[in-house]
Amino acid sequence: SCANQDQDRPTTIVPTLEVVNLSHVNRVFRFVSLTSPKLWTHIAGSAQHPEMDLVNSCLERSRDLPLTVYLNVYLNFMEGPSCDEVLTAAKLHAHRWRSVRIHFNHVDIFLVDDSPKGFVGPVKGLDALRDISAPLLGHLVLENNVSNIYSEVSFIQTWDTPSLRSLTALHAFPFHLPFLRDLTALDFTVSWANVTELFDILSETLNEKYPLS
């Protein structure tokens, strides 16, 4: 779904459909909303039930404007990590990504005839999240609400993000990032078990960026 809402809203809540509802009030409101591409720059779908008609409408109506993208990654012990159709659609517009929030959902997935039970639409492995070029991306959020994950976010290492300056990581810190030294804002939450390793990496990165004379 879409609407120009606060980009820090959690991805468990799809941005409201106020703009869509507004476009249905009358012909005047419909004209105004459909000719205002900035109103359609938030790209998101409900977890496990992405509203792809709305996602595709947002991508089209936002024209060439920068996008705020909400992606869901599904983690399952038996089937491995996967992502839904929102990524497939949004990836074609990666050159417009301004802000990306990735929410890691821990789910029970049982495949029935190669389709995940409880899901609307197909899912793909995390290979689809690799090798993405997002030259405008300035802010990245990685959200995980259960326990620390690290290998599941390794795909970030393959992204080309020359403009990335802000990273927020909630129990999903990518320890090996080529762009870490370029960050100007870093907000993270990790368990005590990983604090020492994390600070060693941050110390090494800072020493590379600001070597002692």
Coordinates of C-alpha atoms in Angstrom, one line a residue:
S1 CA 0.0 0.0 0.0
C2 CA 1.1 3.6 -0.2
A3 CA 0.9 7.1 1.2
N4 CA 3.4 9.7 2.3
Q5 CA 3.6 8.7 6.0
D6 CA 6.2 8.8 8.7
Q7 CA 9.1 6.7 7.4
D8 CA 9.9 5.5 11.0
R9 CA 6.6 3.6 11.4
P10 CA 7.0 -0.1 12.1
T11 CA 6.6 -2.4 9.1
T12 CA 4.1 -4.6 10.9
I13 CA 1.6 -1.8 10.1
V14 CA 1.2 -1.0 6.4
P15 CA 1.0 2.8 5.8
T16 CA -2.6 3.9 5.8
L17 CA -4.8 4.0 2.7
E18 CA -5.8 7.6 3.3
V19 CA -4.6 8.7 -0.1
V20 CA -6.5 5.9 -1.8
N21 CA -9.7 6.7 0.1
L22 CA -9.2 10.4 -0.7
S23 CA -9.0 9.6 -4.4
H24 CA -12.5 8.0 -4.1
V25 CA -14.2 11.0 -2.6
N26 CA -15.1 12.7 -5.9
R27 CA -13.6 13.6 -9.2
V28 CA -11.8 16.6 -7.9
F29 CA -10.1 14.7 -5.1
R30 CA -9.3 11.9 -7.5
F31 CA -7.6 14.2 -9.9
V32 CA -5.6 15.9 -7.2
S33 CA -4.4 12.7 -5.7
L34 CA -3.6 10.9 -8.9
T35 CA -1.6 13.9 -10.2
S36 CA 0.5 14.3 -7.0
P37 CA 3.2 11.7 -7.2
K38 CA 4.7 12.6 -3.8
L39 CA 1.6 11.1 -2.2
W40 CA 2.6 7.6 -3.5
T41 CA 6.2 7.3 -2.6
H42 CA 5.9 4.8 0.3
I43 CA 6.0 1.2 -1.0
A44 CA 4.8 -1.5 1.4
G45 CA 2.8 -4.6 1.7
S46 CA 1.3 -6.4 4.7
A47 CA 3.4 -9.3 6.0
Q48 CA 2.4 -12.5 4.3
H49 CA -0.4 -10.8 2.5
P50 CA 1.1 -8.0 0.3
E51 CA -1.5 -5.9 -1.5
M52 CA 0.3 -6.1 -4.9
D53 CA -2.3 -4.1 -6.8
L54 CA -1.6 -1.1 -4.5
V55 CA 2.1 -1.7 -4.5
N56 CA 2.3 -1.6 -8.3
S57 CA 0.0 1.5 -8.4
C58 CA 2.3 3.3 -6.0
L59 CA 5.3 2.5 -8.1
E60 CA 3.6 3.8 -11.2
R61 CA 2.0 6.9 -9.6
S62 CA 5.2 8.0 -7.8
R63 CA 6.7 8.5 -11.3
D64 CA 10.5 9.2 -10.9
L65 CA 10.5 10.4 -7.3
P66 CA 12.7 8.8 -4.6
L67 CA 11.0 6.0 -2.6
T68 CA 10.7 4.8 0.9
V69 CA 10.5 1.0 0.7
Y70 CA 9.3 -1.5 3.4
L71 CA 10.4 -5.1 2.8
N72 CA 9.5 -8.2 4.7
V73 CA 11.9 -11.1 5.1
Y74 CA 10.6 -14.4 6.5
L75 CA 12.8 -16.6 8.6
N76 CA 11.9 -20.2 9.1
F77 CA 14.1 -22.9 10.5
M78 CA 13.0 -25.6 8.1
E79 CA 12.6 -23.7 4.9
G80 CA 15.2 -21.0 5.3
P81 CA 14.8 -17.2 4.7
S82 CA 12.6 -15.9 2.0
C83 CA 10.9 -12.7 0.8
D84 CA 7.7 -11.8 -1.0
E85 CA 6.5 -10.1 -4.2
V86 CA 7.0 -6.6 -2.8
L87 CA 10.7 -7.0 -3.3
T88 CA 10.2 -8.3 -6.9
A89 CA 8.3 -5.2 -7.8
A90 CA 10.3 -2.7 -5.8
K91 CA 13.7 -4.1 -7.0
L92 CA 13.0 -2.8 -10.5
H93 CA 13.0 0.7 -9.0
A94 CA 16.1 0.3 -6.8
H95 CA 17.6 3.3 -8.4
R96 CA 14.9 5.4 -6.7
W97 CA 15.2 3.9 -3.2
R98 CA 15.8 6.7 -0.7
S99 CA 15.1 4.8 2.5
V100 CA 14.6 1.1 3.1
R101 CA 13.3 -0.7 6.1
I102 CA 13.6 -4.5 6.2
H103 CA 11.6 -6.3 8.8
F104 CA 12.6 -9.9 9.7
N105 CA 9.5 -12.0 10.5
H106 CA 9.9 -15.3 12.3
V107 CA 7.2 -17.5 10.9
D108 CA 6.1 -21.1 10.6
I109 CA 6.0 -22.0 6.9
F110 CA 4.8 -25.3 5.6
L111 CA 5.0 -25.7 1.9
V112 CA 1.9 -27.1 0.1
D113 CA 2.5 -27.8 -3.6
D114 CA 5.5 -25.5 -3.6
S115 CA 3.4 -22.6 -2.2
P116 CA 3.8 -21.4 1.4
K117 CA 0.7 -22.1 3.5
G118 CA -0.7 -18.9 5.0
F119 CA 0.9 -16.6 2.3
V120 CA -0.8 -14.7 -0.5
G121 CA 1.5 -14.9 -3.5
P122 CA 4.8 -16.6 -4.1
V123 CA 8.0 -16.2 -2.0
K124 CA 11.6 -16.2 -3.1
G125 CA 14.9 -17.0 -1.5
L126 CA 17.2 -14.3 -0.3
D127 CA 19.3 -14.5 -3.5
A128 CA 16.8 -12.0 -4.8
L129 CA 18.1 -9.5 -2.3
R130 CA 21.7 -9.7 -3.4
D131 CA 23.6 -7.4 -5.8
I132 CA 21.2 -4.5 -5.6
S133 CA 22.4 -1.1 -6.8
A134 CA 20.7 1.7 -4.9
P135 CA 22.6 4.9 -5.6
L136 CA 20.2 7.2 -3.8
L137 CA 19.8 5.1 -0.6
G138 CA 20.6 7.2 2.4
H139 CA 18.9 5.4 5.3
L140 CA 18.7 1.7 6.0
V141 CA 16.7 0.1 8.9
L142 CA 17.1 -3.6 9.8
E143 CA 14.4 -4.8 12.3
N144 CA 14.4 -8.1 14.1
N145 CA 12.2 -8.6 17.2
V146 CA 13.3 -12.0 18.5
S147 CA 16.9 -12.8 18.8
N148 CA 20.1 -11.6 17.2
I149 CA 20.6 -12.6 13.5
Y150 CA 23.8 -12.0 11.5
S151 CA 24.2 -14.5 8.6
E152 CA 20.6 -13.6 7.4
V153 CA 21.7 -10.0 6.7
S154 CA 24.8 -10.9 4.8
F155 CA 23.1 -9.9 1.5
I156 CA 23.6 -6.3 2.5
Q157 CA 27.4 -6.7 1.8
T158 CA 26.6 -7.1 -1.9
W159 CA 24.6 -3.9 -2.2
D160 CA 26.0 -0.9 -4.0
T161 CA 25.0 2.1 -1.8
P162 CA 27.4 5.0 -2.3
S163 CA 25.0 7.5 -0.6
L164 CA 24.2 5.4 2.5
R165 CA 25.0 7.4 5.7
S166 CA 22.5 6.2 8.3
L167 CA 22.0 2.7 9.6
T168 CA 19.5 1.5 12.3
A169 CA 19.9 -2.1 13.3
L170 CA 17.6 -3.9 15.9
H171 CA 19.1 -7.3 16.7
A172 CA 20.1 -7.6 13.1
F173 CA 23.6 -6.1 12.8
P174 CA 25.6 -6.9 9.6
F175 CA 29.1 -7.3 11.0
H176 CA 30.9 -7.1 7.6
L177 CA 29.9 -3.9 5.8
P178 CA 32.0 -2.2 3.2
F179 CA 30.1 1.1 3.8
L180 CA 30.4 1.0 7.6
R181 CA 33.2 3.6 7.6
D182 CA 31.1 6.0 5.6
L183 CA 28.2 6.1 8.1
T184 CA 27.5 9.4 9.9
A185 CA 24.6 8.0 12.0
L186 CA 24.5 4.6 13.6
D187 CA 21.8 3.3 16.0
F188 CA 21.9 -0.4 17.0
T189 CA 20.6 -2.8 19.6
V190 CA 22.4 -6.1 20.2
S191 CA 22.5 -8.7 23.0
W192 CA 25.3 -8.5 25.6
A193 CA 26.8 -11.7 24.1
N194 CA 27.8 -9.8 21.0
V195 CA 28.8 -6.4 22.4
T196 CA 32.5 -7.2 22.5
E197 CA 32.6 -8.4 18.9
L198 CA 30.6 -5.4 17.8
F199 CA 32.8 -2.8 19.5
D200 CA 35.9 -4.5 18.1
I201 CA 34.5 -4.0 14.6
L202 CA 33.5 -0.5 15.3
S203 CA 36.9 0.3 16.8
E204 CA 38.7 -1.1 13.8
T205 CA 36.5 0.8 11.4
L206 CA 37.1 4.1 13.3
N207 CA 40.8 3.5 13.3
E208 CA 40.7 3.0 9.5
K209 CA 38.7 6.2 9.0
Y210 CA 40.6 8.3 11.6
P211 CA 44.1 6.8 11.9
L212 CA 46.2 8.0 14.8
S213 CA 49.1 10.1 13.7

